[in-house]
């Protein structure tokens, strides 16, 4: 997977290029991350990358010429590196909400150029001319697009074959099948009087699978019922969810 990043602060991305799952994936060559700083395309003495907005108001916007030059350079590099035209993504509160379905779309699609904005944003004409899609990680304001870009990169990288240590890890993640994850346990068997559920110690793979699915459905029903709205459950899933709801009602009387 190839991802180009346009950012005024590329050093922030050491969090994903040097550490954890994504860092290992970069080291192993499973994902390639390259960076373009609009400041490197500035031609004035002060290497200016911001400008005042027309109409006045507080704050500044990213300068059009330096930003576009960085985007174009990244897109050209993507074509050289991969032979495909990159999709240019802008992280913006106005964008489509990033969820697991969206992550899967991005991870399975063409190479990406991810634009991290700063200041009050970018000129709308840049959005119209150079941005293919806008994506948001939530309804709140951050100081720049670097953190949302890292969220997108980390989530997409997990879906690249070979990135995770176990082939089932990505499949069993929360949201991968539209449900929250089930509870997990490790040693010791007892912590402050709380024991690992017996089914997980039984070695009965069918029973363990059924328990995990039941807990996943139940946790989704309790914490994110919106994820179940409009979802068609299989006969097994309906039965397990009904069992969970009955168990929960008895436990909370």
Tab-separated table of N, CA and C in Angstrom, residues 77-168:
chain	number	residue	atom	x	y	z
A	77	UNK	N	4.334	11.459	-7.986
A	77	UNK	CA	5.167	10.419	-7.395
A	77	UNK	C	4.385	9.114	-7.240
A	78	UNK	N	3.119	9.223	-6.879
A	78	UNK	CA	2.278	8.031	-6.730
A	78	UNK	C	2.199	7.265	-8.038
A	79	UNK	N	2.056	7.991	-9.133
A	79	UNK	CA	1.945	7.322	-10.427
A	79	UNK	C	3.254	6.648	-10.807
A	80	UNK	N	4.380	7.301	-10.490
A	80	UNK	CA	5.683	6.700	-10.771
A	80	UNK	C	5.889	5.450	-9.919
A	81	UNK	N	5.524	5.545	-8.636
A	81	UNK	CA	5.784	4.452	-7.693
A	81	UNK	C	4.860	3.262	-7.887
A	82	UNK	N	3.625	3.529	-8.304
A	82	UNK	CA	2.627	2.452	-8.346
A	82	UNK	C	2.041	2.202	-9.728
A	83	UNK	N	2.199	3.141	-10.634
A	83	UNK	CA	1.586	3.005	-11.948
A	83	UNK	C	0.115	3.334	-11.973
A	84	UNK	N	-0.412	3.848	-10.855
A	84	UNK	CA	-1.838	4.157	-10.764
A	84	UNK	C	-2.036	5.608	-10.346
A	85	UNK	N	-3.174	6.158	-10.717
A	85	UNK	CA	-3.511	7.516	-10.305
A	85	UNK	C	-3.977	7.495	-8.857
A	86	UNK	N	-3.408	8.361	-8.052
A	86	UNK	CA	-3.758	8.392	-6.627
A	86	UNK	C	-5.100	9.070	-6.400
A	87	UNK	N	-5.767	8.650	-5.345
A	87	UNK	CA	-6.947	9.348	-4.849
A	87	UNK	C	-6.473	10.362	-3.809
A	88	UNK	N	-6.865	11.626	-3.974
A	88	UNK	CA	-6.426	12.682	-3.059
A	88	UNK	C	-7.500	12.902	-2.001
A	89	UNK	N	-7.110	12.711	-0.752
A	89	UNK	CA	-8.018	12.801	0.392
A	89	UNK	C	-7.690	14.051	1.201
A	90	UNK	N	-8.716	14.803	1.574
A	90	UNK	CA	-8.528	15.956	2.459
A	90	UNK	C	-9.265	15.686	3.759
A	91	UNK	N	-8.545	15.776	4.884
A	91	UNK	CA	-9.169	15.578	6.194
A	91	UNK	C	-9.868	16.861	6.602
A	92	UNK	N	-11.182	16.786	6.780
A	92	UNK	CA	-11.983	17.988	6.985
A	92	UNK	C	-13.223	17.661	7.801
A	93	UNK	N	-13.650	18.570	8.707
A	93	UNK	CA	-14.894	18.337	9.449
A	93	UNK	C	-16.115	18.246	8.535
A	94	UNK	N	-15.982	18.761	7.308
A	94	UNK	CA	-17.103	18.707	6.367
A	94	UNK	C	-17.173	17.384	5.611
A	95	UNK	N	-16.204	16.496	5.843
A	95	UNK	CA	-16.111	15.279	5.051
A	95	UNK	C	-17.013	14.156	5.529
A	96	UNK	N	-17.000	13.081	4.780
A	96	UNK	CA	-17.711	11.858	5.152
A	96	UNK	C	-17.088	11.287	6.418
A	97	UNK	N	-17.929	10.833	7.328
A	97	UNK	CA	-17.449	10.284	8.593
A	97	UNK	C	-16.694	8.974	8.340
A	98	UNK	N	-15.473	8.912	8.838
A	98	UNK	CA	-14.663	7.709	8.659
A	98	UNK	C	-15.173	6.597	9.566
A	99	UNK	N	-15.495	5.459	8.977
A	99	UNK	CA	-15.875	4.274	9.739
A	99	UNK	C	-15.176	3.073	9.107
A	100	UNK	N	-15.432	1.890	9.642
A	100	UNK	CA	-14.697	0.723	9.162
A	100	UNK	C	-14.989	0.417	7.697
A	101	UNK	N	-16.220	0.662	7.280
A	101	UNK	CA	-16.548	0.459	5.867
A	101	UNK	C	-15.721	1.386	4.989
A	102	UNK	N	-15.615	2.642	5.415
A	102	UNK	CA	-14.810	3.594	4.664
A	102	UNK	C	-13.343	3.227	4.655
A	103	UNK	N	-12.848	2.765	5.789
A	103	UNK	CA	-11.447	2.339	5.874
A	103	UNK	C	-11.184	1.201	4.895
A	104	UNK	N	-12.105	0.244	4.837
A	104	UNK	CA	-11.949	-0.881	3.911
A	104	UNK	C	-11.940	-0.406	2.462
A	105	UNK	N	-12.784	0.571	2.149
A	105	UNK	CA	-12.803	1.131	0.793
A	105	UNK	C	-11.458	1.760	0.452
A	106	UNK	N	-10.933	2.553	1.378
A	106	UNK	CA	-9.673	3.247	1.121
A	106	UNK	C	-8.504	2.272	1.037
A	107	UNK	N	-8.511	1.261	1.908
A	107	UNK	CA	-7.400	0.308	1.936
A	107	UNK	C	-7.362	-0.565	0.690
A	108	UNK	N	-8.513	-0.805	0.089
A	108	UNK	CA	-8.576	-1.692	-1.074
A	108	UNK	C	-8.556	-0.935	-2.396
A	109	UNK	N	-8.480	0.384	-2.320
A	109	UNK	CA	-8.535	1.198	-3.522
A	109	UNK	C	-7.168	1.593	-4.049
A	110	UNK	N	-7.106	2.662	-4.832
A	110	UNK	CA	-5.846	3.125	-5.420
A	110	UNK	C	-4.936	3.735	-4.358
A	111	UNK	N	-3.692	4.069	-4.734
A	111	UNK	CA	-2.819	4.757	-3.776
A	111	UNK	C	-3.461	6.059	-3.311
A	112	UNK	N	-3.086	6.488	-2.117
A	112	UNK	CA	-3.703	7.670	-1.509
A	112	UNK	C	-2.702	8.800	-1.353
A	113	UNK	N	-3.169	10.012	-1.599
A	113	UNK	CA	-2.462	11.220	-1.177
A	113	UNK	C	-3.344	11.879	-0.128
A	114	UNK	N	-2.851	11.979	1.087
A	114	UNK	CA	-3.630	12.493	2.209
A	114	UNK	C	-3.158	13.910	2.522
A	115	UNK	N	-4.075	14.863	2.455
A	115	UNK	CA	-3.750	16.270	2.684
A	115	UNK	C	-4.177	16.658	4.094
A	116	UNK	N	-3.215	17.073	4.905
A	116	UNK	CA	-3.481	17.516	6.275
A	116	UNK	C	-3.504	19.040	6.297
A	117	UNK	N	-4.666	19.603	6.531
A	117	UNK	CA	-4.797	21.058	6.547
A	117	UNK	C	-4.274	21.673	7.834
A	118	UNK	N	-4.108	22.976	7.798
A	118	UNK	CA	-3.704	23.759	8.978
A	118	UNK	C	-4.410	25.105	8.923
A	119	UNK	N	-4.235	25.888	9.980
A	119	UNK	CA	-4.851	27.216	10.085
A	119	UNK	C	-6.375	27.057	10.028
A	120	UNK	N	-7.049	27.916	9.221
A	120	UNK	CA	-8.509	27.829	9.129
A	120	UNK	C	-8.965	26.902	8.006
A	121	UNK	N	-8.008	26.274	7.332
A	121	UNK	CA	-8.377	25.353	6.263
A	121	UNK	C	-7.682	25.701	4.965
A	122	UNK	N	-8.303	25.289	3.847
A	122	UNK	CA	-7.699	25.523	2.538
A	122	UNK	C	-8.711	26.201	1.617
A	123	UNK	N	-8.196	26.847	0.593
A	123	UNK	CA	-9.014	27.546	-0.390
A	123	UNK	C	-9.985	26.561	-1.052
A	124	UNK	N	-11.246	26.972	-1.165
A	124	UNK	CA	-12.271	26.091	-1.725
A	124	UNK	C	-11.952	25.670	-3.158
A	125	UNK	N	-11.232	26.518	-3.879
A	125	UNK	CA	-10.891	26.170	-5.264
A	125	UNK	C	-9.888	25.021	-5.325
A	126	UNK	N	-9.063	24.896	-4.286
A	126	UNK	CA	-8.159	23.745	-4.211
A	126	UNK	C	-8.973	22.472	-3.990
A	127	UNK	N	-9.977	22.577	-3.126
A	127	UNK	CA	-10.866	21.428	-2.897
A	127	UNK	C	-11.521	21.006	-4.209
A	128	UNK	N	-12.032	21.989	-4.951
A	128	UNK	CA	-12.738	21.683	-6.195
A	128	UNK	C	-11.811	21.108	-7.265
A	129	UNK	N	-10.583	21.623	-7.330
A	129	UNK	CA	-9.682	21.247	-8.416
A	129	UNK	C	-8.846	20.008	-8.119
A	130	UNK	N	-8.465	19.825	-6.855
A	130	UNK	CA	-7.435	18.827	-6.545
A	130	UNK	C	-7.849	17.735	-5.572
A	131	UNK	N	-8.948	17.914	-4.869
A	131	UNK	CA	-9.349	16.941	-3.848
A	131	UNK	C	-10.419	16.015	-4.411
A	132	UNK	N	-10.197	14.723	-4.276
A	132	UNK	CA	-11.179	13.740	-4.745
A	132	UNK	C	-12.250	13.449	-3.701
A	133	UNK	N	-11.842	13.360	-2.445
A	133	UNK	CA	-12.795	13.051	-1.374
A	133	UNK	C	-12.381	13.762	-0.094
A	134	UNK	N	-13.376	14.194	0.681
A	134	UNK	CA	-13.129	14.740	2.015
A	134	UNK	C	-13.610	13.724	3.050
A	135	UNK	N	-12.806	13.538	4.105
A	135	UNK	CA	-13.139	12.598	5.171
A	135	UNK	C	-12.958	13.275	6.522
A	136	UNK	N	-13.793	12.899	7.473
A	136	UNK	CA	-13.748	13.450	8.828
A	136	UNK	C	-13.658	12.312	9.838
A	137	UNK	N	-12.953	12.542	10.950
A	137	UNK	CA	-12.931	11.522	12.000
A	137	UNK	C	-13.897	11.857	13.136
A	138	UNK	N	-14.667	12.954	13.010
A	138	UNK	CA	-15.635	13.256	14.055
A	138	UNK	C	-16.030	14.717	14.065
A	139	UNK	N	-17.079	15.005	14.812
A	139	UNK	CA	-17.625	16.358	14.868
A	139	UNK	C	-16.967	17.170	15.978
A	140	UNK	N	-15.705	17.458	15.795
A	140	UNK	CA	-14.972	18.309	16.727
A	140	UNK	C	-13.811	18.932	15.977
A	141	UNK	N	-13.218	19.969	16.575
A	141	UNK	CA	-12.188	20.744	15.885
A	141	UNK	C	-10.818	20.412	16.457
A	142	UNK	N	-9.854	20.164	15.570
A	142	UNK	CA	-8.463	19.938	15.952
A	142	UNK	C	-7.603	21.051	15.371
A	143	UNK	N	-6.355	21.099	15.799
A	143	UNK	CA	-5.455	22.158	15.338
A	143	UNK	C	-4.961	21.932	13.917
A	144	UNK	N	-5.103	20.737	13.407
A	144	UNK	CA	-4.644	20.442	12.056
A	144	UNK	C	-5.074	19.055	11.643
A	145	UNK	N	-4.769	18.709	10.409
A	145	UNK	CA	-5.196	17.427	9.873
A	145	UNK	C	-4.243	16.283	10.103
A	146	UNK	N	-3.128	16.535	10.804
A	146	UNK	CA	-2.137	15.471	10.979
A	146	UNK	C	-2.667	14.306	11.804
A	147	UNK	N	-3.318	14.601	12.925
A	147	UNK	CA	-3.841	13.507	13.756
A	147	UNK	C	-4.919	12.705	13.024
A	148	UNK	N	-5.898	13.351	12.374
A	148	UNK	CA	-6.843	12.567	11.576
A	148	UNK	C	-6.166	11.748	10.481
A	149	UNK	N	-5.133	12.304	9.858
A	149	UNK	CA	-4.413	11.555	8.824
A	149	UNK	C	-3.768	10.309	9.414
A	150	UNK	N	-3.205	10.431	10.612
A	150	UNK	CA	-2.586	9.272	11.254
A	150	UNK	C	-3.627	8.221	11.615
A	151	UNK	N	-4.811	8.673	12.034
A	151	UNK	CA	-5.901	7.732	12.320
A	151	UNK	C	-6.251	6.944	11.062
A	152	UNK	N	-6.407	7.652	9.962
A	152	UNK	CA	-6.753	6.997	8.698
A	152	UNK	C	-5.665	6.013	8.274
A	153	UNK	N	-4.412	6.441	8.364
A	153	UNK	CA	-3.295	5.590	7.941
A	153	UNK	C	-3.210	4.337	8.795
A	154	UNK	N	-3.332	4.497	10.115
A	154	UNK	CA	-3.243	3.349	11.010
A	154	UNK	C	-4.370	2.360	10.738
A	155	UNK	N	-5.591	2.880	10.592
A	155	UNK	CA	-6.741	2.000	10.367
A	155	UNK	C	-6.620	1.257	9.042
A	156	UNK	N	-6.165	1.949	7.997
A	156	UNK	CA	-6.030	1.309	6.692
A	156	UNK	C	-4.886	0.306	6.676
A	157	UNK	N	-3.796	0.639	7.342
A	157	UNK	CA	-2.625	-0.248	7.344
A	157	UNK	C	-2.941	-1.595	7.967
A	158	UNK	N	-3.830	-1.627	8.954
A	158	UNK	CA	-4.181	-2.880	9.616
A	158	UNK	C	-4.822	-3.881	8.661
A	159	UNK	N	-5.384	-3.383	7.579
A	159	UNK	CA	-6.076	-4.259	6.634
A	159	UNK	C	-5.174	-4.753	5.515
A	160	UNK	N	-3.945	-4.265	5.471
A	160	UNK	CA	-3.006	-4.723	4.444
A	160	UNK	C	-2.525	-6.124	4.818
A	161	UNK	N	-2.616	-7.088	3.913
A	161	UNK	CA	-2.193	-8.460	4.237
A	161	UNK	C	-0.769	-8.515	4.778
A	162	UNK	N	-0.605	-9.243	5.885
A	162	UNK	CA	0.710	-9.430	6.476
A	162	UNK	C	1.113	-8.392	7.498
A	163	UNK	N	0.327	-7.306	7.626
A	163	UNK	CA	0.707	-6.247	8.571
A	163	UNK	C	0.516	-6.705	10.012
A	164	UNK	N	-0.601	-7.369	10.295
A	164	UNK	CA	-0.857	-7.845	11.651
A	164	UNK	C	-0.217	-9.213	11.859
A	165	UNK	N	0.125	-9.512	13.100
A	165	UNK	CA	0.834	-10.749	13.398
A	165	UNK	C	0.018	-11.992	13.146
A	166	UNK	N	-1.295	-11.914	13.311
A	166	UNK	CA	-2.174	-13.076	13.137
A	166	UNK	C	-3.180	-12.746	12.054
A	167	UNK	N	-3.387	-13.667	11.140
A	167	UNK	CA	-4.244	-13.390	9.990
A	167	UNK	C	-5.684	-13.091	10.393
A	168	UNK	N	-6.110	-13.542	11.583
A	168	UNK	CA	-7.486	-13.298	12.011
A	168	UNK	C	-7.638	-11.998	12.788
